PDB file of C-alpha atoms and ligand atoms in Angstrom:
ATOM      1  CA  MET A   1      12.540  13.133  24.851  1.00 62.00           C
ATOM      2  CA  PRO A   2      11.557  10.946  21.854  1.00 66.00           C
ATOM      3  CA  LEU A   3      10.643  12.569  18.538  1.00 89.00           C
ATOM      4  CA  PRO A   4       6.868  13.217  18.700  1.00 95.00           C
ATOM      5  CA  ALA A   5       6.017  10.525  16.140  1.00 98.00           C
ATOM      6  CA  TYR A   6       7.889   7.928  18.210  1.00 98.00           C
ATOM      7  CA  ASP A   7       6.550   9.149  21.559  1.00 98.00           C
ATOM      8  CA  LEU A   8       4.353   6.489  23.193  1.00 98.00           C
ATOM      9  CA  THR A   9       3.671   8.425  26.386  1.00 98.00           C
ATOM     10  CA  GLY A  10       0.229   7.566  27.754  1.00 98.00           C
ATOM     11  CA  ARG A  11      -0.068   4.465  25.570  1.00 98.00           C
ATOM     12  CA  THR A  12      -0.408   0.847  26.604  1.00 98.00           C
ATOM     13  CA  ALA A  13       1.477  -1.990  24.925  1.00 99.00           C
ATOM     14  CA  ILE A  14       1.470  -5.766  25.295  1.00 99.00           C
ATOM     15  CA  VAL A  15       4.601  -7.628  24.253  1.00 99.00           C
ATOM     16  CA  THR A  16       4.503 -11.434  24.049  1.00 99.00           C
ATOM     17  CA  GLY A  17       7.778 -13.321  24.272  1.00 98.00           C
ATOM     18  CA  ALA A  18       9.027 -10.502  26.487  1.00 98.00           C
ATOM     19  CA  ALA A  19      11.273 -12.721  28.619  1.00 98.00           C
ATOM     20  CA  SER A  20      14.030 -13.063  26.047  1.00 98.00           C
ATOM     21  CA  GLY A  21      15.716 -11.878  22.881  1.00 98.00           C
ATOM     22  CA  ILE A  22      13.692  -9.734  20.477  1.00 98.00           C
ATOM     23  CA  GLY A  23      10.666  -9.575  22.803  1.00 98.00           C
ATOM     24  CA  ARG A  24      12.731  -8.375  25.750  1.00 98.00           C
ATOM     25  CA  ALA A  25      14.512  -5.726  23.647  1.00 98.00           C
ATOM     26  CA  SER A  26      11.188  -4.576  22.164  1.00 99.00           C
ATOM     27  CA  ALA A  27       9.526  -4.298  25.580  1.00 99.00           C
ATOM     28  CA  ALA A  28      12.444  -2.205  26.824  1.00 98.00           C
ATOM     29  CA  LEU A  29      12.391   0.105  23.791  1.00 98.00           C
ATOM     30  CA  LEU A  30       8.599   0.620  23.822  1.00 98.00           C
ATOM     31  CA  ALA A  31       8.885   1.506  27.530  1.00 98.00           C
ATOM     32  CA  GLU A  32      11.746   3.884  26.808  1.00 98.00           C
ATOM     33  CA  ALA A  33       9.477   5.569  24.249  1.00 98.00           C
ATOM     34  CA  GLY A  34       6.969   6.129  27.065  1.00 98.00           C
ATOM     35  CA  ALA A  35       4.502   3.212  26.865  1.00 98.00           C
ATOM     36  CA  THR A  36       3.224   1.203  29.811  1.00 98.00           C
ATOM     37  CA  VAL A  37       4.364  -2.262  28.773  1.00 98.00           C
ATOM     38  CA  HIS A  38       2.750  -5.575  29.712  1.00 98.00           C
ATOM     39  CA  CYS A  39       5.567  -8.117  29.517  1.00 98.00           C
ATOM     40  CA  ALA A  40       4.013 -11.526  28.824  1.00 98.00           C
ATOM     41  CA  ASP A  41       5.781 -14.852  28.478  1.00 98.00           C
ATOM     42  CA  LEU A  42       5.651 -18.568  29.303  1.00 98.00           C
ATOM     43  CA  ASN A  43       8.878 -17.938  31.218  1.00 98.00           C
ATOM     44  CA  ASP A  44       7.644 -16.183  34.380  1.00 98.00           C
ATOM     45  CA  GLU A  45      11.075 -15.414  35.765  1.00 98.00           C
ATOM     46  CA  GLY A  46      12.191 -13.854  32.478  1.00 98.00           C
ATOM     47  CA  ALA A  47       8.999 -11.783  32.149  1.00 98.00           C
ATOM     48  CA  ARG A  48       9.481 -10.510  35.699  1.00 98.00           C
ATOM     49  CA  ALA A  49      13.136  -9.666  34.994  1.00 98.00           C
ATOM     50  CA  THR A  50      12.203  -7.680  31.873  1.00 98.00           C
ATOM     51  CA  ALA A  51       9.458  -5.778  33.734  1.00 98.00           C
ATOM     52  CA  MET A  52      11.793  -5.093  36.663  1.00 98.00           C
ATOM     53  CA  ALA A  53      14.555  -3.793  34.370  1.00 98.00           C
ATOM     54  CA  ILE A  54      12.005  -1.388  32.859  1.00 98.00           C
ATOM     55  CA  THR A  55      10.691  -0.127  36.197  1.00 98.00           C
ATOM     56  CA  ASP A  56      14.251   0.145  37.557  1.00 98.00           C
ATOM     57  CA  SER A  57      15.055   2.556  34.743  1.00 97.00           C
ATOM     58  CA  GLY A  58      11.977   4.678  35.429  1.00 98.00           C
ATOM     59  CA  GLY A  59       9.498   3.076  33.017  1.00 98.00           C
ATOM     60  CA  ALA A  60       6.144   1.394  33.613  1.00 98.00           C
ATOM     61  CA  ALA A  61       5.772  -2.372  33.175  1.00 98.00           C
ATOM     62  CA  HIS A  62       3.739  -5.339  34.408  1.00 98.00           C
ATOM     63  CA  PRO A  63       4.817  -8.983  34.085  1.00 98.00           C
ATOM     64  CA  HIS A  64       2.311 -11.672  33.070  1.00 98.00           C
ATOM     65  CA  HIS A  65       2.369 -15.422  32.765  1.00 98.00           C
ATOM     66  CA  LEU A  66       1.171 -16.235  29.251  1.00 98.00           C
ATOM     67  CA  ASP A  67       1.012 -19.257  27.024  1.00 98.00           C
ATOM     68  CA  VAL A  68       0.059 -17.677  23.683  1.00 98.00           C
ATOM     69  CA  SER A  69      -1.399 -20.973  22.466  1.00 98.00           C
ATOM     70  CA  ARG A  70      -4.133 -20.611  25.120  1.00 98.00           C
ATOM     71  CA  ARG A  71      -6.812 -18.164  24.005  1.00 98.00           C
ATOM     72  CA  ASP A  72      -8.148 -17.761  27.563  1.00 98.00           C
ATOM     73  CA  GLN A  73      -4.714 -16.638  28.767  1.00 98.00           C
ATOM     74  CA  VAL A  74      -4.288 -14.181  25.887  1.00 98.00           C
ATOM     75  CA  ALA A  75      -7.739 -12.723  26.619  1.00 98.00           C
ATOM     76  CA  ALA A  76      -6.855 -12.409  30.328  1.00 98.00           C
ATOM     77  CA  VAL A  77      -3.713 -10.368  29.586  1.00 98.00           C
ATOM     78  CA  VAL A  78      -5.653  -8.067  27.249  1.00 98.00           C
ATOM     79  CA  ASP A  79      -8.396  -7.663  29.902  1.00 98.00           C
ATOM     80  CA  ASN A  80      -5.809  -6.834  32.545  1.00 98.00           C
ATOM     81  CA  ALA A  81      -4.253  -4.168  30.326  1.00 98.00           C
ATOM     82  CA  LEU A  82      -7.698  -2.657  29.705  1.00 98.00           C
ATOM     83  CA  GLN A  83      -8.545  -2.688  33.416  1.00 97.00           C
ATOM     84  CA  ARG A  84      -5.335  -0.841  34.291  1.00 97.00           C
ATOM     85  CA  THR A  85      -5.369   1.898  31.642  1.00 94.00           C
ATOM     86  CA  GLY A  86      -8.674   1.566  29.785  1.00 96.00           C
ATOM     87  CA  ARG A  87      -6.937   1.200  26.443  1.00 96.00           C
ATOM     88  CA  LEU A  88      -4.658  -0.986  24.362  1.00 98.00           C
ATOM     89  CA  ASP A  89      -2.573   0.845  21.776  1.00 98.00           C
ATOM     90  CA  VAL A  90       0.059  -1.688  20.782  1.00 99.00           C
ATOM     91  CA  MET A  91       0.006  -5.473  20.549  1.00 99.00           C
ATOM     92  CA  ALA A  92       3.436  -6.898  19.691  1.00 99.00           C
ATOM     93  CA  ASN A  93       3.079 -10.634  18.998  1.00 99.00           C
ATOM     94  CA  ILE A  94       6.698 -11.710  19.316  1.00 98.00           C
ATOM     95  CA  ALA A  95       6.631 -15.086  21.147  1.00 98.00           C
ATOM     96  CA  GLY A  96       7.693 -17.931  18.910  1.00 98.00           C
ATOM     97  CA  ILE A  97       9.522 -21.228  18.789  1.00 97.00           C
ATOM     98  CA  MET A  98      11.789 -22.915  16.265  1.00 95.00           C
ATOM     99  CA  HIS A  99      11.648 -26.537  15.233  1.00 94.00           C
ATOM    100  CA  ALA A 100      14.099 -28.023  12.756  1.00 93.00           C
ATOM    101  CA  SER A 101      13.354 -31.269  10.934  1.00 94.00           C
ATOM    102  CA  ALA A 102      13.513 -32.402   7.316  1.00 96.00           C
ATOM    103  CA  VAL A 103      10.164 -32.695   5.532  1.00 97.00           C
ATOM    104  CA  LEU A 104      10.467 -36.486   5.350  1.00 97.00           C
ATOM    105  CA  GLU A 105      11.149 -36.699   9.082  1.00 97.00           C
ATOM    106  CA  THR A 106       8.510 -34.250  10.293  1.00 96.00           C
ATOM    107  CA  GLU A 107       5.933 -35.723  12.670  1.00 97.00           C
ATOM    108  CA  ASP A 108       2.379 -34.453  13.114  1.00 97.00           C
ATOM    109  CA  ALA A 109       3.207 -33.533  16.695  1.00 97.00           C
ATOM    110  CA  ASP A 110       6.103 -31.289  15.578  1.00 96.00           C
ATOM    111  CA  LEU A 111       3.866 -29.354  13.211  1.00 97.00           C
ATOM    112  CA  ASP A 112       1.052 -29.066  15.786  1.00 98.00           C
ATOM    113  CA  ARG A 113       3.397 -27.715  18.463  1.00 98.00           C
ATOM    114  CA  VAL A 114       4.957 -25.049  16.240  1.00 98.00           C
ATOM    115  CA  TRP A 115       1.608 -24.167  14.634  1.00 98.00           C
ATOM    116  CA  ASN A 116      -0.105 -23.737  18.015  1.00 98.00           C
ATOM    117  CA  THR A 117       2.537 -21.292  19.244  1.00 98.00           C
ATOM    118  CA  ASN A 118       3.687 -19.503  16.094  1.00 98.00           C
ATOM    119  CA  PHE A 119       0.381 -19.222  14.263  1.00 98.00           C
ATOM    120  CA  LYS A 120      -2.515 -19.752  16.669  1.00 98.00           C
ATOM    121  CA  GLY A 121      -0.669 -17.761  19.339  1.00 98.00           C
ATOM    122  CA  VAL A 122      -0.383 -14.795  16.970  1.00 99.00           C
ATOM    123  CA  LEU A 123      -3.978 -15.260  15.761  1.00 99.00           C
ATOM    124  CA  TYR A 124      -5.305 -15.128  19.341  1.00 99.00           C
ATOM    125  CA  GLY A 125      -3.168 -12.060  20.081  1.00 99.00           C
ATOM    126  CA  CYS A 126      -4.434 -10.307  16.948  1.00 99.00           C
ATOM    127  CA  GLN A 127      -8.077 -11.197  17.579  1.00 98.00           C
ATOM    128  CA  GLU A 128      -8.176 -10.252  21.250  1.00 98.00           C
ATOM    129  CA  ALA A 129      -6.200  -7.035  20.710  1.00 98.00           C
ATOM    130  CA  ALA A 130      -8.234  -5.928  17.683  1.00 98.00           C
ATOM    131  CA  ARG A 131     -11.504  -6.565  19.549  1.00 98.00           C
ATOM    132  CA  ALA A 132     -10.252  -4.457  22.472  1.00 98.00           C
ATOM    133  CA  MET A 133      -9.093  -1.661  20.170  1.00 98.00           C
ATOM    134  CA  VAL A 134     -12.416  -1.601  18.317  1.00 98.00           C
ATOM    135  CA  ALA A 135     -14.430  -1.697  21.566  1.00 97.00           C
ATOM    136  CA  THR A 136     -12.476   1.205  23.085  1.00 97.00           C
ATOM    137  CA  GLY A 137     -12.229   3.176  19.838  1.00 98.00           C
ATOM    138  CA  THR A 138      -8.430   3.088  19.960  1.00 98.00           C
ATOM    139  CA  PRO A 139      -6.629   3.362  16.587  1.00 98.00           C
ATOM    140  CA  GLY A 140      -3.944   0.931  17.683  1.00 98.00           C
ATOM    141  CA  SER A 141      -1.064  -0.874  16.034  1.00 99.00           C
ATOM    142  CA  ILE A 142      -0.681  -4.643  15.903  1.00 99.00           C
ATOM    143  CA  VAL A 143       2.770  -6.002  15.102  1.00 99.00           C
ATOM    144  CA  THR A 144       3.423  -9.633  14.197  1.00 99.00           C
ATOM    145  CA  MET A 145       6.744 -11.461  14.000  1.00 98.00           C
ATOM    146  CA  ALA A 146       7.425 -13.357  10.788  1.00 98.00           C
ATOM    147  CA  SER A 147      10.918 -14.367   9.621  1.00 96.00           C
ATOM    148  CA  GLY A 148      13.264 -14.312   6.656  1.00 93.00           C
ATOM    149  CA  ALA A 149      12.133 -17.944   6.295  1.00 93.00           C
ATOM    150  CA  ILE A 150       9.030 -16.644   4.455  1.00 94.00           C
ATOM    151  CA  ASP A 151      11.118 -15.650   1.454  1.00 92.00           C
ATOM    152  CA  THR A 152      12.776 -18.927   0.546  1.00 88.00           C
ATOM    153  CA  GLY A 153      12.845 -22.646   1.168  1.00 88.00           C
ATOM    154  CA  ALA A 154      15.420 -23.721   3.709  1.00 86.00           C
ATOM    155  CA  PRO A 155      16.383 -27.246   4.762  1.00 91.00           C
ATOM    156  CA  GLY A 156      14.739 -28.268   8.026  1.00 93.00           C
ATOM    157  CA  LEU A 157      12.488 -25.232   8.273  1.00 93.00           C
ATOM    158  CA  LEU A 158       9.178 -26.665   7.054  1.00 96.00           C
ATOM    159  CA  CYS A 159       7.196 -26.237  10.293  1.00 97.00           C
ATOM    160  CA  TYR A 160       8.740 -22.897  11.162  1.00 96.00           C
ATOM    161  CA  GLY A 161       8.494 -21.460   7.637  1.00 96.00           C
ATOM    162  CA  VAL A 162       4.884 -22.569   7.177  1.00 97.00           C
ATOM    163  CA  THR A 163       3.804 -20.907  10.402  1.00 98.00           C
ATOM    164  CA  LYS A 164       5.636 -17.673   9.573  1.00 98.00           C
ATOM    165  CA  ALA A 165       4.148 -17.561   6.048  1.00 98.00           C
ATOM    166  CA  ALA A 166       0.732 -18.008   7.677  1.00 98.00           C
ATOM    167  CA  VAL A 167       1.485 -15.111  10.035  1.00 98.00           C
ATOM    168  CA  VAL A 168       2.131 -12.882   7.020  1.00 98.00           C
ATOM    169  CA  GLN A 169      -1.189 -13.877   5.461  1.00 98.00           C
ATOM    170  CA  LEU A 170      -2.961 -13.233   8.773  1.00 99.00           C
ATOM    171  CA  THR A 171      -1.284  -9.817   8.959  1.00 99.00           C
ATOM    172  CA  ARG A 172      -2.326  -8.811   5.459  1.00 98.00           C
ATOM    173  CA  THR A 173      -5.871 -10.124   5.869  1.00 98.00           C
ATOM    174  CA  LEU A 174      -6.499  -8.498   9.238  1.00 99.00           C
ATOM    175  CA  ALA A 175      -5.079  -5.196   7.955  1.00 99.00           C
ATOM    176  CA  THR A 176      -7.775  -5.130   5.273  1.00 98.00           C
ATOM    177  CA  GLU A 177     -10.507  -5.837   7.818  1.00 98.00           C
ATOM    178  CA  VAL A 178      -9.675  -3.422  10.657  1.00 98.00           C
ATOM    179  CA  GLY A 179      -8.235  -0.479   8.734  1.00 98.00           C
ATOM    180  CA  ARG A 180     -11.614   1.248   8.799  1.00 98.00           C
ATOM    181  CA  HIS A 181     -11.225   1.490  12.592  1.00 98.00           C
ATOM    182  CA  GLY A 182      -7.823   3.152  12.168  1.00 98.00           C
ATOM    183  CA  ILE A 183      -6.084  -0.017  13.353  1.00 98.00           C
ATOM    184  CA  ARG A 184      -2.842  -0.902  11.561  1.00 99.00           C
ATOM    185  CA  VAL A 185      -1.389  -4.417  11.274  1.00 99.00           C
ATOM    186  CA  ASN A 186       2.167  -5.043  10.077  1.00 99.00           C
ATOM    187  CA  ALA A 187       4.751  -7.817  10.199  1.00 98.00           C
ATOM    188  CA  VAL A 188       8.466  -7.763  10.920  1.00 98.00           C
ATOM    189  CA  ALA A 189      10.496 -10.427   9.106  1.00 97.00           C
ATOM    190  CA  PRO A 190      13.986 -10.404  10.627  1.00 96.00           C
ATOM    191  CA  GLY A 191      17.041 -12.118   9.249  1.00 93.00           C
ATOM    192  CA  TRP A 192      19.382 -14.050  11.562  1.00 91.00           C
ATOM    193  CA  VAL A 193      19.435 -12.463  15.024  1.00 94.00           C
ATOM    194  CA  ARG A 194      21.584 -13.579  17.956  1.00 92.00           C
ATOM    195  CA  THR A 195      19.154 -14.696  20.670  1.00 92.00           C
ATOM    196  CA  ALA A 196      18.509 -17.771  22.820  1.00 91.00           C
ATOM    197  CA  MET A 197      16.603 -19.217  19.834  1.00 90.00           C
ATOM    198  CA  THR A 198      19.586 -19.132  17.491  1.00 85.00           C
ATOM    199  CA  ASP A 199      22.038 -20.022  20.298  1.00 80.00           C
ATOM    200  CA  ARG A 200      20.156 -23.320  20.668  1.00 71.00           C
ATOM    201  CA  HIS A 201      21.525 -24.400  17.284  1.00 63.00           C
ATOM    202  CA  THR A 202      24.489 -26.724  17.397  1.00 51.00           C
ATOM    203  CA  ALA A 203      27.913 -25.316  16.581  1.00 59.00           C
ATOM    204  CA  GLU A 204      27.692 -26.935  13.135  1.00 61.00           C
ATOM    205  CA  ALA A 205      24.291 -25.390  12.376  1.00 64.00           C
ATOM    206  CA  GLN A 206      25.561 -22.041  13.637  1.00 63.00           C
ATOM    207  CA  ARG A 207      28.525 -22.273  11.262  1.00 63.00           C
ATOM    208  CA  GLN A 208      26.319 -23.266   8.331  1.00 67.00           C
ATOM    209  CA  ALA A 209      23.722 -20.574   8.957  1.00 67.00           C
ATOM    210  CA  GLU A 210      25.517 -17.646  10.529  1.00 73.00           C
ATOM    211  CA  GLY A 211      28.633 -17.731   8.316  1.00 77.00           C
ATOM    212  CA  PRO A 212      26.765 -17.226   5.014  1.00 77.00           C
ATOM    213  CA  MET A 213      24.547 -14.572   6.638  1.00 79.00           C
ATOM    214  CA  VAL A 214      27.588 -12.523   7.616  1.00 84.00           C
ATOM    215  CA  ARG A 215      29.310 -13.015   4.245  1.00 84.00           C
ATOM    216  CA  MET A 216      26.241 -12.126   2.207  1.00 82.00           C
ATOM    217  CA  SER A 217      25.145  -9.160   4.259  1.00 88.00           C
ATOM    218  CA  PRO A 218      26.277  -5.845   2.798  1.00 90.00           C
ATOM    219  CA  LEU A 219      26.601  -4.853   6.465  1.00 92.00           C
ATOM    220  CA  GLY A 220      28.824  -7.839   7.255  1.00 90.00           C
ATOM    221  CA  ARG A 221      27.062  -8.927  10.416  1.00 91.00           C
ATOM    222  CA  VAL A 222      24.052 -10.740  11.826  1.00 90.00           C
ATOM    223  CA  GLY A 223      21.367  -8.904  13.787  1.00 94.00           C
ATOM    224  CA  GLU A 224      21.087  -8.062  17.460  1.00 97.00           C
ATOM    225  CA  PRO A 225      17.706  -7.993  19.269  1.00 98.00           C
ATOM    226  CA  GLU A 226      17.856  -4.177  19.457  1.00 98.00           C
ATOM    227  CA  ASP A 227      18.007  -3.958  15.641  1.00 98.00           C
ATOM    228  CA  ILE A 228      14.630  -5.674  15.477  1.00 98.00           C
ATOM    229  CA  ALA A 229      13.194  -3.777  18.446  1.00 98.00           C
ATOM    230  CA  HIS A 230      13.659  -0.539  16.500  1.00 98.00           C
ATOM    231  CA  ALA A 231      11.607  -2.004  13.638  1.00 98.00           C
ATOM    232  CA  VAL A 232       8.903  -2.947  16.161  1.00 99.00           C
ATOM    233  CA  LEU A 233       8.937   0.575  17.634  1.00 98.00           C
ATOM    234  CA  HIS A 234       8.636   2.086  14.165  1.00 98.00           C
ATOM    235  CA  LEU A 235       5.555   0.005  13.353  1.00 99.00           C
ATOM    236  CA  ALA A 236       4.068   0.497  16.829  1.00 98.00           C
ATOM    237  CA  SER A 237       4.356   4.277  16.697  1.00 98.00           C
ATOM    238  CA  ASP A 238       2.769   7.104  14.724  1.00 98.00           C
ATOM    239  CA  ALA A 239       5.972   7.230  12.639  1.00 98.00           C
ATOM    240  CA  SER A 240       4.337   4.490  10.536  1.00 98.00           C
ATOM    241  CA  SER A 241       0.842   6.006  10.565  1.00 98.00           C
ATOM    242  CA  PHE A 242       0.292   5.379   6.801  1.00 98.00           C
ATOM    243  CA  THR A 243       1.744   1.846   6.856  1.00 98.00           C
ATOM    244  CA  THR A 244      -0.483  -1.214   7.123  1.00 98.00           C
ATOM    245  CA  GLY A 245      -0.506  -4.756   5.761  1.00 98.00           C
ATOM    246  CA  GLN A 246       3.241  -4.520   5.140  1.00 98.00           C
ATOM    247  CA  ILE A 247       6.297  -6.651   5.892  1.00 98.00           C
ATOM    248  CA  LEU A 248       9.380  -4.852   7.241  1.00 98.00           C
ATOM    249  CA  ARG A 249      12.580  -6.857   6.700  1.00 96.00           C
ATOM    250  CA  PRO A 250      15.430  -5.906   9.051  1.00 97.00           C
ATOM    251  CA  ASN A 251      17.900  -8.512   7.761  1.00 94.00           C
ATOM    252  CA  GLY A 252      21.176  -6.766   7.012  1.00 94.00           C
ATOM    253  CA  GLY A 253      20.313  -6.806   3.318  1.00 92.00           C
ATOM    254  CA  VAL A 254      20.221 -10.600   3.090  1.00 84.00           C
ATOM    255  CA  ALA A 255      17.471 -12.993   2.106  1.00 66.00           C
ATOM    256  CA  MET A 256      18.181 -16.432   3.587  1.00 56.00           C
ATOM    257  CA  PRO A 257      21.027 -17.711   1.378  1.00 49.00           C
ATOM    258  CA  TRP A 258      20.590 -21.472   1.428  1.00 49.00           C
TER     259      TRP A 258
HETATM  260  P1  NAI B 301      13.875 -16.314  22.108  1.00 63.16           P
HETATM  261  O1  NAI B 301      13.862 -17.800  22.257  1.00 63.16           O
HETATM  262  O2  NAI B 301      15.022 -15.544  22.657  1.00 63.16           O
HETATM  263  O3  NAI B 301      12.521 -15.684  22.664  1.00 63.16           O
HETATM  264  C1  NAI B 301      11.269 -16.276  22.433  1.00 63.16           C
HETATM  265  C2  NAI B 301      10.403 -16.040  23.663  1.00 63.16           C
HETATM  266  O4  NAI B 301       9.105 -16.577  23.397  1.00 63.16           O
HETATM  267  C3  NAI B 301      10.943 -16.771  24.912  1.00 63.16           C
HETATM  268  O5  NAI B 301      10.996 -15.873  26.005  1.00 63.16           O
HETATM  269  C4  NAI B 301       9.926 -17.869  25.148  1.00 63.16           C
HETATM  270  O6  NAI B 301       9.764 -18.207  26.520  1.00 63.16           O
HETATM  271  C5  NAI B 301       8.661 -17.234  24.570  1.00 63.16           C
HETATM  272  N1  NAI B 301       7.657 -18.237  24.236  1.00 63.16           N
HETATM  273  C6  NAI B 301       7.828 -19.397  23.557  1.00 63.16           C
HETATM  274  N2  NAI B 301       6.667 -20.066  23.473  1.00 63.16           N
HETATM  275  C7  NAI B 301       5.730 -19.300  24.122  1.00 63.16           C
HETATM  276  C8  NAI B 301       4.357 -19.442  24.380  1.00 63.16           C
HETATM  277  N3  NAI B 301       3.668 -20.531  23.967  1.00 63.16           N
HETATM  278  N4  NAI B 301       3.721 -18.467  25.047  1.00 63.16           N
HETATM  279  C9  NAI B 301       4.395 -17.364  25.481  1.00 63.16           C
HETATM  280  N5  NAI B 301       5.712 -17.193  25.287  1.00 63.16           N
HETATM  281  C10 NAI B 301       6.377 -18.142  24.606  1.00 63.16           C
HETATM  282  O7  NAI B 301      13.754 -16.089  20.536  1.00 63.16           O
HETATM  283  P2  NAI B 301      13.856 -14.770  19.625  1.00 63.16           P
HETATM  284  O8  NAI B 301      14.917 -15.029  18.640  1.00 63.16           O
HETATM  285  O9  NAI B 301      13.872 -13.543  20.434  1.00 63.16           O
HETATM  286  O10 NAI B 301      12.471 -14.893  18.833  1.00 63.16           O
HETATM  287  C11 NAI B 301      11.414 -13.968  18.962  1.00 63.16           C
HETATM  288  C12 NAI B 301      10.584 -14.019  17.701  1.00 63.16           C
HETATM  289  O11 NAI B 301      11.366 -13.605  16.601  1.00 63.16           O
HETATM  290  C13 NAI B 301      10.063 -15.419  17.352  1.00 63.16           C
HETATM  291  O12 NAI B 301       8.735 -15.325  16.873  1.00 63.16           O
HETATM  292  C14 NAI B 301      11.012 -15.851  16.254  1.00 63.16           C
HETATM  293  O13 NAI B 301      10.414 -16.809  15.402  1.00 63.16           O
HETATM  294  C15 NAI B 301      11.275 -14.546  15.553  1.00 63.16           C
HETATM  295  N6  NAI B 301      12.478 -14.523  14.743  1.00 63.16           N
HETATM  296  C16 NAI B 301      13.715 -14.734  15.298  1.00 63.16           C
HETATM  297  C17 NAI B 301      14.837 -14.728  14.500  1.00 63.16           C
HETATM  298  C18 NAI B 301      16.211 -14.960  15.036  1.00 63.16           C
HETATM  299  O14 NAI B 301      17.146 -15.108  14.226  1.00 63.16           O
HETATM  300  N7  NAI B 301      16.422 -14.986  16.347  1.00 63.16           N
HETATM  301  C19 NAI B 301      14.736 -14.464  13.044  1.00 63.16           C
HETATM  302  C20 NAI B 301      13.387 -14.261  12.586  1.00 63.16           C
HETATM  303  C21 NAI B 301      12.305 -14.283  13.408  1.00 63.16           C
END
């Protein structure tokens, strides 16, 4: 039985990026706290696997195909959640992609691709969820996924860092606009977390990035998806009922040390 402030029984959550990594761990934890979780991702098989793992352990979940860069698809997932339970309490905008290229080598197409997923995808999620929460009178929580990349320059991370900084500004702005409806909007800015995204780095990039993270963390380790899922649960739940427009940094005590 979760502590009352963390109990999401009877609540409905949408998690984007739920097929993998931080999204999958967050979907599982929100379900464990009692929410019905809509697991949405571009990767259908992964979204189904996450939803099945939740239902197999006694929770409630529905998989969805979703490309967050398509507003019509985001709206359809929100509509489906409303049709099933009549409410949307939590929108966790976790889907994201990484692109690494030096500023002088960055092409327009690189920036457009990362922007469309990492910023527009979160914008559509925030807009559609907030409209649903206002329309149903639900004092919900919207969580966005930023990154430690917002706090410093880092070689190769122009596109990624720009989109994550924009997500923070979206989070702060929306929080000021929907607070009067009781809706809270907060960002999580994780440090280095072991997921498919970071595994895609070459061995050399892993050594360059992960080594300093471990050395400079007072905790002496990088993050696991579950570390970040607990931050998402905190912001999604009534435990953070007086928190809005904020950035929570689960990063092992490290700002990116490049
Ligand atoms: P991941 O690669 O394991 O998961 C990302 C998920 O997003 C995948 O399931 C992918 O299919 C989905 N996705 C990608 N584009 C999509 C789209 N257009 N529509 C719907 N789904 C889409 O990566 P990870 O690490 O779990 O990342 C999750 C979030 O956390 C991202 O926003 C990432 O930027 C952020 N983050 C990750 C960090 C890390 O060190 N792993 C650190 C800081 C932030």
